[in-house]
Short mmCIF file of C-alpha atoms in Angstrom, two decimals:
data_model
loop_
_atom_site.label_atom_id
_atom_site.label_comp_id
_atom_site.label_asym_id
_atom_site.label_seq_id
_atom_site.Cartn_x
_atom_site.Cartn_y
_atom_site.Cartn_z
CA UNK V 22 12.01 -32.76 21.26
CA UNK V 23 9.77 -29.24 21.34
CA UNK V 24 7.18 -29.07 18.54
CA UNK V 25 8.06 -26.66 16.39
CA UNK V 26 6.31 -23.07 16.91
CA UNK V 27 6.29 -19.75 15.85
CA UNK V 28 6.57 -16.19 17.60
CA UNK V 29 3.32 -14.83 18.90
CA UNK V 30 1.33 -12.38 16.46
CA UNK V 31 3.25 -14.03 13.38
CA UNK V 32 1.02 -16.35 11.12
CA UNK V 33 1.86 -18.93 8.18
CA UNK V 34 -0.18 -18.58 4.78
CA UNK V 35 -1.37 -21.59 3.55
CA UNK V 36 -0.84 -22.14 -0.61
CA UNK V 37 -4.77 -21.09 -1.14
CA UNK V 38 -4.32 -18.03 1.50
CA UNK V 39 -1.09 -16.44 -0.26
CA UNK V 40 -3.46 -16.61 -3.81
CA UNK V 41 -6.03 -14.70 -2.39
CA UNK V 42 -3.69 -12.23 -0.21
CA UNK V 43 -2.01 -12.09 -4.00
CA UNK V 44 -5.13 -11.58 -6.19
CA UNK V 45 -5.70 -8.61 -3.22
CA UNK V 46 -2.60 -7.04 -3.87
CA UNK V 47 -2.54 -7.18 -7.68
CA UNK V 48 -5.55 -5.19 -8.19
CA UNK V 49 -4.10 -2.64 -5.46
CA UNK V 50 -0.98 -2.51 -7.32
CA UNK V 51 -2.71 -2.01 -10.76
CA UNK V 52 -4.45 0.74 -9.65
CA UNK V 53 -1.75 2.16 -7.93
CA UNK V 54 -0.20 2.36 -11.40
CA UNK V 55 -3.29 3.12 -13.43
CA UNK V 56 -3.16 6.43 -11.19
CA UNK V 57 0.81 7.28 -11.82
CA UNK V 58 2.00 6.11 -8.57
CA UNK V 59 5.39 4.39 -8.96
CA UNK V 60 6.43 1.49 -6.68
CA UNK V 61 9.87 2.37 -3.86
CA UNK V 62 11.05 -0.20 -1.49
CA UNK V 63 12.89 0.79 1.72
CA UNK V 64 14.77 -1.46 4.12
CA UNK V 65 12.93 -3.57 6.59
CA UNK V 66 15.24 -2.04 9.05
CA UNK V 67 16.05 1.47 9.73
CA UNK V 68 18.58 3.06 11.61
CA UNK V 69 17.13 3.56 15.27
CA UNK V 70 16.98 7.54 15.08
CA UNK V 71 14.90 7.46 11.77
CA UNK V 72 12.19 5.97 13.65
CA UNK V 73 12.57 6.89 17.43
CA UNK V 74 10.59 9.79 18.33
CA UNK V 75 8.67 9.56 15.19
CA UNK V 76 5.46 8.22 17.06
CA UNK V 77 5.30 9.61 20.14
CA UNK V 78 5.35 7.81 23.32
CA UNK V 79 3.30 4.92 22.66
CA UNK V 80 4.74 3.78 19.35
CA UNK V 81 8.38 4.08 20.38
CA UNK V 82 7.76 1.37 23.00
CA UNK V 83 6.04 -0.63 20.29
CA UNK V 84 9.48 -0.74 17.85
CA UNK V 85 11.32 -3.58 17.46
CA UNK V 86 14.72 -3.21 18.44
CA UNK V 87 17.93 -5.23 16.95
CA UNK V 88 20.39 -6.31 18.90
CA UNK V 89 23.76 -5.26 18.36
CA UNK V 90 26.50 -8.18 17.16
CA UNK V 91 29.98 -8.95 17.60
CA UNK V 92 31.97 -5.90 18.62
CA UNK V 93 29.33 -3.70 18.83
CA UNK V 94 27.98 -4.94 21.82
CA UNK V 95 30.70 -3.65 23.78
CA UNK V 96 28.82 -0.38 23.69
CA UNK V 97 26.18 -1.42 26.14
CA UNK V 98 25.87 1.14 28.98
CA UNK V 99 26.02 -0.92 31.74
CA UNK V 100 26.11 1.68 34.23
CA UNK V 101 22.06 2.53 32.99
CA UNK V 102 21.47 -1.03 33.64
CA UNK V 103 22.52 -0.75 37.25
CA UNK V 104 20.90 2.66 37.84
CA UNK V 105 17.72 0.55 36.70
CA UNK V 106 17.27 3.11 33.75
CA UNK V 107 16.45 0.13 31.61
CA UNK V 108 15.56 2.64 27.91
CA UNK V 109 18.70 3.75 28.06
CA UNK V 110 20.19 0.50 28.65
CA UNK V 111 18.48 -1.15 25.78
CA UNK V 112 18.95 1.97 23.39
CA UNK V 113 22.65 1.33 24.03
CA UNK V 114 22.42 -2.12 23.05
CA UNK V 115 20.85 -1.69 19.59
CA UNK V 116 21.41 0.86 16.60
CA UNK V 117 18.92 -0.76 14.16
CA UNK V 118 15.01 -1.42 14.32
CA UNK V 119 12.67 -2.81 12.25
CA UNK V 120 10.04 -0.32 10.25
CA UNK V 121 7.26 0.49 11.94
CA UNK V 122 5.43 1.84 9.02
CA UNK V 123 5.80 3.20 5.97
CA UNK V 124 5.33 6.55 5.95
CA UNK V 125 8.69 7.67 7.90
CA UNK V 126 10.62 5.35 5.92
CA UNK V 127 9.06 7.22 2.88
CA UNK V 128 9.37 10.76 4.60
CA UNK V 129 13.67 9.39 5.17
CA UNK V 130 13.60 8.42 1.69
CA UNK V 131 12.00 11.74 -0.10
CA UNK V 132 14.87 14.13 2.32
CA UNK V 133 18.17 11.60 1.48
CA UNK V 134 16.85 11.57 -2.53
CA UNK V 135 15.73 14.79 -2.90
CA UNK V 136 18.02 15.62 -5.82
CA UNK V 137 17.05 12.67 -7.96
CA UNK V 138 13.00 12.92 -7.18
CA UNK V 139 10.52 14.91 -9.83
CA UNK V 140 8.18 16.49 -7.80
CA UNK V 141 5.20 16.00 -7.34
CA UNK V 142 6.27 12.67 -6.14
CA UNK V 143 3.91 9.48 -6.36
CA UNK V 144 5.00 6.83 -4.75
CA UNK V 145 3.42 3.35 -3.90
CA UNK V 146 5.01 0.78 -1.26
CA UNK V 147 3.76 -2.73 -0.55
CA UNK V 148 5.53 -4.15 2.25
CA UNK V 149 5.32 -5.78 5.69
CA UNK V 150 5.83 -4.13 8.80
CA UNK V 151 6.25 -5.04 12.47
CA UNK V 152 5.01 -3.57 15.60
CA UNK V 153 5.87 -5.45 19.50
CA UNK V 154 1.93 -5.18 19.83
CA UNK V 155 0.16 -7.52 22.29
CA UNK V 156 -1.01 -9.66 19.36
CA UNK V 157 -4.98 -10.36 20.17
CA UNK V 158 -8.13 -11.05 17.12
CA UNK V 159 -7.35 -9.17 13.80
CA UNK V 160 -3.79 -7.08 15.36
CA UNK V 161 -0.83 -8.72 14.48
CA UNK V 162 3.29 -8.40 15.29
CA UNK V 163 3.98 -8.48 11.48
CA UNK V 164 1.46 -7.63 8.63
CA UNK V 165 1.69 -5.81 5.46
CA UNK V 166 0.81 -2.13 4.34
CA UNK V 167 -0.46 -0.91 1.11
CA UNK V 168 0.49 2.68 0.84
CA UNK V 169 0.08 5.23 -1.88
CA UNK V 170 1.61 8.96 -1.81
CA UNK V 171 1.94 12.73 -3.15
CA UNK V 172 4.19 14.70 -1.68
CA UNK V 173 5.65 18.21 -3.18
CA UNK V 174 1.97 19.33 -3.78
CA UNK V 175 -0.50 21.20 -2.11
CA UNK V 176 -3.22 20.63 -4.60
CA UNK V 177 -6.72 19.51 -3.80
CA UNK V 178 -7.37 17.39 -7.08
CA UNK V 179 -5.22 14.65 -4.96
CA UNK V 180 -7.53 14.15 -2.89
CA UNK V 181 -10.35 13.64 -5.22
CA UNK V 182 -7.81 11.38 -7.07
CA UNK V 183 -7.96 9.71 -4.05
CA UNK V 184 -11.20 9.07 -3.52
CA UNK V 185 -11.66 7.67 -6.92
CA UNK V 186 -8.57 5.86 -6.20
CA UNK V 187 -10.06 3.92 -3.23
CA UNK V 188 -13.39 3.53 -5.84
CA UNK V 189 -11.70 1.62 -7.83
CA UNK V 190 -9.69 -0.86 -6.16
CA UNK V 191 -12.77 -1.84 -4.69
CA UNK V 192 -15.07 -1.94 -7.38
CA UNK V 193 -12.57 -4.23 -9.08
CA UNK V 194 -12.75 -6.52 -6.10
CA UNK V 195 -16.70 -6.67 -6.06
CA UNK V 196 -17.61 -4.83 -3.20
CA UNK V 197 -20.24 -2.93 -3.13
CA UNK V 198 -21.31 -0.16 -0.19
CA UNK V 199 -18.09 0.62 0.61
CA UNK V 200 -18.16 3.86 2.72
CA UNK V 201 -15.41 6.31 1.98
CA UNK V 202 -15.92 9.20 4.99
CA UNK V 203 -14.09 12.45 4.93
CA UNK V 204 -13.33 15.24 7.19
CA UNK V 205 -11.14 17.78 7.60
CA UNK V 206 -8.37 19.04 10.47
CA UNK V 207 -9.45 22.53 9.86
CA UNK V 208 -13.25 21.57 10.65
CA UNK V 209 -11.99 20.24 13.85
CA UNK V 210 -9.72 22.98 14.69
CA UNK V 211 -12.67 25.28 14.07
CA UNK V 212 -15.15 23.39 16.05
CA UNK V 213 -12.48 23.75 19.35
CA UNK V 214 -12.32 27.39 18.22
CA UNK V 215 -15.50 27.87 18.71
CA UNK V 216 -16.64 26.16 21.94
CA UNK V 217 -13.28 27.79 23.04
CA UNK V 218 -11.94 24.54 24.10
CA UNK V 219 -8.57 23.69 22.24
CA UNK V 220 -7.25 21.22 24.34
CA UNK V 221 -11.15 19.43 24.94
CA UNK V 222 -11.14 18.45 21.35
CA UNK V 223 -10.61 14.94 21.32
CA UNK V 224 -12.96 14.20 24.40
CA UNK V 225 -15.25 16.36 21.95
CA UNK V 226 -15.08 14.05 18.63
CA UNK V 227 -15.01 10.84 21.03
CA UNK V 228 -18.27 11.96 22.78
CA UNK V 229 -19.57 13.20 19.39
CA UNK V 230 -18.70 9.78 17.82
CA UNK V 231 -20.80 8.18 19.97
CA UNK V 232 -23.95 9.78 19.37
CA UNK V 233 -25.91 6.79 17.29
CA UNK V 234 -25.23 4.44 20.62
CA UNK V 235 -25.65 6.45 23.33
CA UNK V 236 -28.31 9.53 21.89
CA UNK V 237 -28.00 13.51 21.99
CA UNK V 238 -28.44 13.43 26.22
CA UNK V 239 -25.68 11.19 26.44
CA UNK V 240 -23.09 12.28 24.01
CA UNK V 241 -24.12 15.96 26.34
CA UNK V 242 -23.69 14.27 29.65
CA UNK V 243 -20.25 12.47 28.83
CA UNK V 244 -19.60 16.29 27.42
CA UNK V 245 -20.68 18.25 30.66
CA UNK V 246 -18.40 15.37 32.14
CA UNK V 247 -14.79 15.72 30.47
CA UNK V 248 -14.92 19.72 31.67
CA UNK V 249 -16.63 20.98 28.07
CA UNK V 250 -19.04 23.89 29.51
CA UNK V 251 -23.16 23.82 28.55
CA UNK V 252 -22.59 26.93 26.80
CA UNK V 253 -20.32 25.58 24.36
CA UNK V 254 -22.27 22.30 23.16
CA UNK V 255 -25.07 24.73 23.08
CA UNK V 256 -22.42 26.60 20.45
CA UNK V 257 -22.63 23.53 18.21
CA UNK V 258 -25.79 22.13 18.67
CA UNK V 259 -26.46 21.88 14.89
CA UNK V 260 -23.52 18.95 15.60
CA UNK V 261 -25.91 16.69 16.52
CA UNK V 262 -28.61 16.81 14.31
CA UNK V 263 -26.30 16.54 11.36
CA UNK V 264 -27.81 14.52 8.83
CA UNK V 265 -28.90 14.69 4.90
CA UNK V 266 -26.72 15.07 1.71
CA UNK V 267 -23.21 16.11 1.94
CA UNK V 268 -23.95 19.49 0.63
CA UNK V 269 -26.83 20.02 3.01
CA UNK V 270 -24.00 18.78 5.74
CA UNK V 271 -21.53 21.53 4.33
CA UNK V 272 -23.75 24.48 4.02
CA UNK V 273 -24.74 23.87 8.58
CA UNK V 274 -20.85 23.68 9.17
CA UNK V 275 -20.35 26.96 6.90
CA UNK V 276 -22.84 28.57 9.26
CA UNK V 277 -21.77 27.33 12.39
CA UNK V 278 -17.95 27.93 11.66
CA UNK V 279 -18.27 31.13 10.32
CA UNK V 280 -16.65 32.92 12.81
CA UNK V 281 -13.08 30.99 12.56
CA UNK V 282 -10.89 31.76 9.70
CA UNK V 283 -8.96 27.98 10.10
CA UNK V 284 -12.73 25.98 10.00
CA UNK V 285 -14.19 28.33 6.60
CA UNK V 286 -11.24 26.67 4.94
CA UNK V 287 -12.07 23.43 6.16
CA UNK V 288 -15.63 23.72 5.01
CA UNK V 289 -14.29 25.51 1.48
CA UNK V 290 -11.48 22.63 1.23
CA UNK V 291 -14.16 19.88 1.78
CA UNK V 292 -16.91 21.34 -0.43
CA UNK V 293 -14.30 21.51 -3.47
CA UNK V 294 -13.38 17.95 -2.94
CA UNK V 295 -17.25 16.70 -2.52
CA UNK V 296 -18.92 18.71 -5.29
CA UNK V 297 -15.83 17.39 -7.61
CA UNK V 298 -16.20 13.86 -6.77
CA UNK V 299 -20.07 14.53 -7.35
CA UNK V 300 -19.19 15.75 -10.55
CA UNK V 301 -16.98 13.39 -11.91
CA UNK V 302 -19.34 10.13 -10.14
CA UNK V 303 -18.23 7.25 -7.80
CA UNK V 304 -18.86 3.62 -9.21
CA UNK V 305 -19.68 1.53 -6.13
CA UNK V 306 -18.53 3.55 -3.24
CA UNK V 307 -20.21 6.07 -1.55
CA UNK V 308 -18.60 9.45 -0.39
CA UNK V 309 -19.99 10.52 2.76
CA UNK V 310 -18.67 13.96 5.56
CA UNK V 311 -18.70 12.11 9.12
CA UNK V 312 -17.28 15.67 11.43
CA UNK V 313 -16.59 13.14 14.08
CA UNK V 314 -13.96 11.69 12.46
CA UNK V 315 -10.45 12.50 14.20
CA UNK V 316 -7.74 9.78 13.80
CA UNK V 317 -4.03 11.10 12.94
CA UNK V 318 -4.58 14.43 14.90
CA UNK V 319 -1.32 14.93 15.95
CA UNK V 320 -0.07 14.83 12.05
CA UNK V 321 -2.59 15.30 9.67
CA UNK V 322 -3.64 19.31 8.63
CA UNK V 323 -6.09 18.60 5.97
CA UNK V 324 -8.63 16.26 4.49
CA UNK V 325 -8.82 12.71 7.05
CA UNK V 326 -9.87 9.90 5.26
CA UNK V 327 -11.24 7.05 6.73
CA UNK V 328 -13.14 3.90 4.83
CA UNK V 329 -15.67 1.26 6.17
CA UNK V 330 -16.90 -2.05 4.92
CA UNK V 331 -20.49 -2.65 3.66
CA UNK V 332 -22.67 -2.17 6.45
CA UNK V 333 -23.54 -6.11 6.08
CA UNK V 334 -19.94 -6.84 7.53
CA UNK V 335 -18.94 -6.03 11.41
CA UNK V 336 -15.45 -4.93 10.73
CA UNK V 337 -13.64 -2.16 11.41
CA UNK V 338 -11.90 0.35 8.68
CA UNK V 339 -10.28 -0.89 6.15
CA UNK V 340 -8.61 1.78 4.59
CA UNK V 341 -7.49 5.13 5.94
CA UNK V 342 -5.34 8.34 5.20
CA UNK V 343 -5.28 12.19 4.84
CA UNK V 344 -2.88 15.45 3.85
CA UNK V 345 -0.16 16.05 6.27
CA UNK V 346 2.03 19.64 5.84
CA UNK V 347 5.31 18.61 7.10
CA UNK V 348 6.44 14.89 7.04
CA UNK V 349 9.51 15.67 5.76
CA UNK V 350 9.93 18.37 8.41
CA UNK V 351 11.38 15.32 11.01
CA UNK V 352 14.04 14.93 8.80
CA UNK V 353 14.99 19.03 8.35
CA UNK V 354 13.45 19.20 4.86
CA UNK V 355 10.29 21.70 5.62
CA UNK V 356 7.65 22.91 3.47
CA UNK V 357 6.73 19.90 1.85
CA UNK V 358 3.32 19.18 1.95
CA UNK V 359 1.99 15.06 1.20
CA UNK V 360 -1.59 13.46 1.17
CA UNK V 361 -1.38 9.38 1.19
CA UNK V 362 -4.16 6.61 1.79
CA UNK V 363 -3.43 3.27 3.05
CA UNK V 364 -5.36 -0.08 2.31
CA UNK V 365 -6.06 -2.65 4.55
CA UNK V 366 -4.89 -5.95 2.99
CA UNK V 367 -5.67 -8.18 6.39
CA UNK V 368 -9.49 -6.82 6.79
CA UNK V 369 -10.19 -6.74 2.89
CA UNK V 370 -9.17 -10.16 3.13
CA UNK V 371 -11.70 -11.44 6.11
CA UNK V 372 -14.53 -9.35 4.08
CA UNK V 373 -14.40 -10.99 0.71
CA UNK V 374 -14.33 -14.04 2.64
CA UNK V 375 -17.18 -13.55 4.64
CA UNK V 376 -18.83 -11.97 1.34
CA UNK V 377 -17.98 -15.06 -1.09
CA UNK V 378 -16.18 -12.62 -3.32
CA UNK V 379 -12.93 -14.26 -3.96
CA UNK V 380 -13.74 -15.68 -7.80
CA UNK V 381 -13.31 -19.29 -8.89
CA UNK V 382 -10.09 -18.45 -10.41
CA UNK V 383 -7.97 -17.68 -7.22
CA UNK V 384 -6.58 -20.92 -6.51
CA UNK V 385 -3.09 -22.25 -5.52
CA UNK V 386 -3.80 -25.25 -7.09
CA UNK V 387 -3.09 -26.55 -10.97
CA UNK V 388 -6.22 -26.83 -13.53
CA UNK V 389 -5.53 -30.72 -14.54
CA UNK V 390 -3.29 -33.43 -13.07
CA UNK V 391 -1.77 -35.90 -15.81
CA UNK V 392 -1.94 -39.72 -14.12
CA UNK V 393 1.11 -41.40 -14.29
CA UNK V 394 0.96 -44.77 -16.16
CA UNK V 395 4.76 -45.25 -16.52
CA UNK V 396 7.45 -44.68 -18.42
CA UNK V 397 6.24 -44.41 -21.99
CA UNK V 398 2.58 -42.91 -20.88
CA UNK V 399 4.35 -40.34 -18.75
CA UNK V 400 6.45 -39.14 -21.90
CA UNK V 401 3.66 -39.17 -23.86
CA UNK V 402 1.39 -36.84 -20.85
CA UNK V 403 4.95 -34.49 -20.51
CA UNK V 404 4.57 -33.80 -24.03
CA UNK V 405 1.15 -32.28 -23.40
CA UNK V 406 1.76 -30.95 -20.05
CA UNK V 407 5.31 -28.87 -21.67
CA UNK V 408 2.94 -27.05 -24.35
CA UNK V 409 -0.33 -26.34 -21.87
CA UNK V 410 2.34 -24.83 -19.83
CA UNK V 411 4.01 -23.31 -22.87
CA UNK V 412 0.76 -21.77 -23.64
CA UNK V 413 -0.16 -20.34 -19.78
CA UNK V 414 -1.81 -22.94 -18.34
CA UNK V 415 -0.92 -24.35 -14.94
CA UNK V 416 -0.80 -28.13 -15.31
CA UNK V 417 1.35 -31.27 -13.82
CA UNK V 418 2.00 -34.82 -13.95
CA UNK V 419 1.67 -36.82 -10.99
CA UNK V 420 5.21 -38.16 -10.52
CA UNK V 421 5.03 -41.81 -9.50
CA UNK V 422 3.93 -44.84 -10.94
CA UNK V 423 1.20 -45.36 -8.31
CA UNK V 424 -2.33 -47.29 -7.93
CA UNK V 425 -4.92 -44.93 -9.79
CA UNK V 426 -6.98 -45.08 -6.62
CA UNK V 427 -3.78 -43.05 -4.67
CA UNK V 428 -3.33 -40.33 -7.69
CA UNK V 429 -7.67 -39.72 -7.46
CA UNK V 430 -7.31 -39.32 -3.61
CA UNK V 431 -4.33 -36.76 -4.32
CA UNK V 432 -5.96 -34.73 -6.95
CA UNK V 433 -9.18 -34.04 -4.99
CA UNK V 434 -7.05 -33.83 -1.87
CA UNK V 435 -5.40 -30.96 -3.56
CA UNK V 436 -8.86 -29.92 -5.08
CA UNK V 437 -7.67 -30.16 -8.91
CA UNK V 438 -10.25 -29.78 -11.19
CA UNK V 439 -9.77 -32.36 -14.47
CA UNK V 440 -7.86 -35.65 -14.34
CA UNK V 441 -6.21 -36.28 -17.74
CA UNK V 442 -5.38 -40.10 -18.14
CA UNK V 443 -3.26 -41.41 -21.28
CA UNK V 444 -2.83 -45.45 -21.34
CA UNK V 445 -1.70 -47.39 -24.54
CA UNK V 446 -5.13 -46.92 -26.03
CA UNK V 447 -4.55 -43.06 -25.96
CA UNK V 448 -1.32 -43.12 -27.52
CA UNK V 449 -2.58 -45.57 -30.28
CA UNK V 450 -4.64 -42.60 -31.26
CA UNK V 451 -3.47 -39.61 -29.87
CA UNK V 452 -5.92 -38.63 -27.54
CA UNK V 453 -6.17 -38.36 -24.05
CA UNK V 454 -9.33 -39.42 -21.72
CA UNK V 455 -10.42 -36.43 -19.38
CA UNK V 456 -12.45 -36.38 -16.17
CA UNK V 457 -14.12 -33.73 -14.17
CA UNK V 458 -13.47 -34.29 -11.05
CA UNK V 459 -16.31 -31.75 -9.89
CA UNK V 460 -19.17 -33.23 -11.93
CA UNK V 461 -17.89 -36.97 -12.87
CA UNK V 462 -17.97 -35.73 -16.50
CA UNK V 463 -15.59 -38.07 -18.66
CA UNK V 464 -14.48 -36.55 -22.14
CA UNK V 465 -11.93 -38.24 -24.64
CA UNK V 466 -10.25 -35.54 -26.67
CA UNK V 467 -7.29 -34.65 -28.84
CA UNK V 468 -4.66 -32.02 -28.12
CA UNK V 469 -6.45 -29.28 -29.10
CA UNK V 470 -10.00 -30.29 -27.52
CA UNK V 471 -8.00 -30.32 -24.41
CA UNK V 472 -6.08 -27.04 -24.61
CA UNK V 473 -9.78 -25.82 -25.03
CA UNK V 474 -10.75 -27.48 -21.87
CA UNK V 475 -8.72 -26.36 -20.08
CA UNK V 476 -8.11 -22.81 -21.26
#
């Protein structure tokens, strides 16, 4: 018989792993709401067209597609299958796929409820996803997204609601260093405006990105070789000295972008969020203007946000985001304008591990197991164990009459902290006998003594 498996790029959550994942997502979620955003769930599927073309090349291959059932599959072009034009083929065979993200799903949502939405819409959505990645360390076929929303709103003060949003989530969860970088699309688009080199502008930001590895000569020599011309790097030379406080950062990229109209309204956009956040204060994160950062070009207009762990952590980002014009464009409702950040649950997760920072608390297990001693001790211990739980506190009994030796080895197995034990002698005097299974403490106690315990 074939040991039982599961697909590649899936994983199973042990009990102790969904508590933490959960204690993750709770504080998310709280903020989310402490903010105004209010919580939508779409579908895991969508119709095909909702999501085809949504993602350009790359991300269409990586949807999952569903296979059409019963009648349905009649409609399979088999005359693409023997012309070898094998998209076509498998388009005809499915209608359905499942999400890719959230943020299309959203954008589908906002167009088909238009009439009963309040704008300026805030909306949070917690919910897996699935991409037909090659699964490999840290990237996964299905994982969940943490997404908050604003669309119908062009106003900066979401952005530095933003910022303070990311703040604290992760102040609550005890890290400390967090770096929350910012740039802008207009920056960028000004920086190509004014080396006159449009289309160079990711090799640009690439090259650029690289300058703490690889130095000024070598961020100019991988420059000089994508086609960018001496004349233009000489253009924005102040690019690679940039350094000091943000506002020192903002005032060189006022004077070097002075001459395009799109990049002053970068650099004004940017300098009202900064000085704002400034203002108001950050409690453990830091705000800091990286120009080199580029992700989302192809959809984002505004502010890009991007968010690293404490430098004591190798990890990648773990949160990201920006202000887009036109999702809802894709689906023929134009001119409204959204900003959204997105949490990474799977990375936060591998950081507060490596950093300790889970707290005691998080545990899938129960505070005290109740020994059975039979019939009348275990009515006696589900007295107790119906008003602990009555009053919120995660207890059980140990269901079988077994050798005390066998209910030990099962409560440390499962790592439970106090073993309550009520014989004949306890009933006599209504008490119960309690031992820490951590220190080898023994207490005898009554009711009350143990809610106190245990509380």
């Amino acid at each position: 018989m074939a040991k039982p498996g599961i697909p590649k790029g899936t994983r199973d959550f042990s009990p102790i792993e969904v508590s933490k994942r959960q204690y993750i997502i709770q504080i998310i979620k709280t903020n989310f709401e402490r903010y105004g955003y209010q919580p939508i769930e779409t579908p895991s599927f969508e119709n095909s067209e909702t999501l085809m073309g949504k993602y350009g090349e790359e991300g269409d291959r990586l949807i999952f597609k569903i296979l059409n059932s019963g009648d349905k599959v009649k409609k399979a072009d088999l005359a693409a299958l023997e012309a070898n034009n094998l998209a076509k083929f498998s388009n005809s065979l499915s209608e359905k796929a499942l999400r890719y993200d959230l943020t299309v799903p959203f954008a589908r949502y906002v167009v088909q409820h238009q009439a009963e939405i309040e704008f300026p819409f805030k909306r949070y959505q917690i919910q897996p996803v699935w991409r037909a990645d090659n699964p490999q360390k840290g990237r996964f076929r299905e994982f969940y997204q943490c997404d908050a929303d604003v669309v119908g709103s062009t106003s900066l003060w979401q952005e530095v609601e933003l910022v303070q949003l990311y703040d604290a989530v992760f102040t609550e969860l005890g890290l400390e260093g967090v770096t929350i970088k910012i740039n802008n699309r207009k920056i960028l688009s000004g920086i190509a405006e004014v080396i006159g080199a449009s289309d160079r502008l990711i090799d640009f930001t690439v090259a650029l990105d690289k300058l703490d590895k690889i130095g000024e000569d070598g961020v100019k020599k991988e420059m000089l070789g994508k086609g960018i011309s001496a004349e233009a790097i000489e253009k924005v030379q102040p690019l690679f000295q940039f350094t000091g406080t943000i506002s020192e950062k903002i005032n060189k990229l006022s004077e070097l972008l002075q001459s395009s109209e799109e990049g002053t309204k970068g650099v004004e956009e940017l300098q009202f969020i900064c000085n704002t956040v400034a203002k108001l204060g950050l409690k453990k994160s830091n705000l800091d203007l990286d120009v080199t950062l580029a992700r989302g070009l192809n959809y984002y207009t505004g502010a890009i946000f991007e968010v690293a762990a404490p430098k004591t952590v190798a990890m990648g980002s773990i949160g990201g985001g920006g202000r887009y014009d036109d999702l809802t464009g894709i689906f023929g409702l134009k001119n409204v304008s959204g900003v959204g950040i997105s949490f990474g649950l799977d990375r936060i997760y591998l950081v507060l591990e490596e950093l300790g920072l889970f707290p005691q608390t998080v545990t899938a297990t129960s505070k005290a197991i109740f020994f059975n001693y039979g019939e009348a001790e275990g009515f006696y211990a589900m007295q107790a164990v119906t008003q602990l739980r009555n009053e919120g506190i995660k207890v059980e009994l140990y269901p079988d009459k077994a050798k005390l030796d066998k209910q030990f080895k099962y409560a440390e197995k499962r790592q439970i902290t106090f073993a309550v034990m009520a014989g004949s002698n306890e009933i006599a005097t209504g008490s119960y006998s309690v031992k820490d299974l951590v220190t080898g403490e023994k207490h005898t106690v009554d009711f009350e003594g143990l809610k106190k315990m245990l509380q």
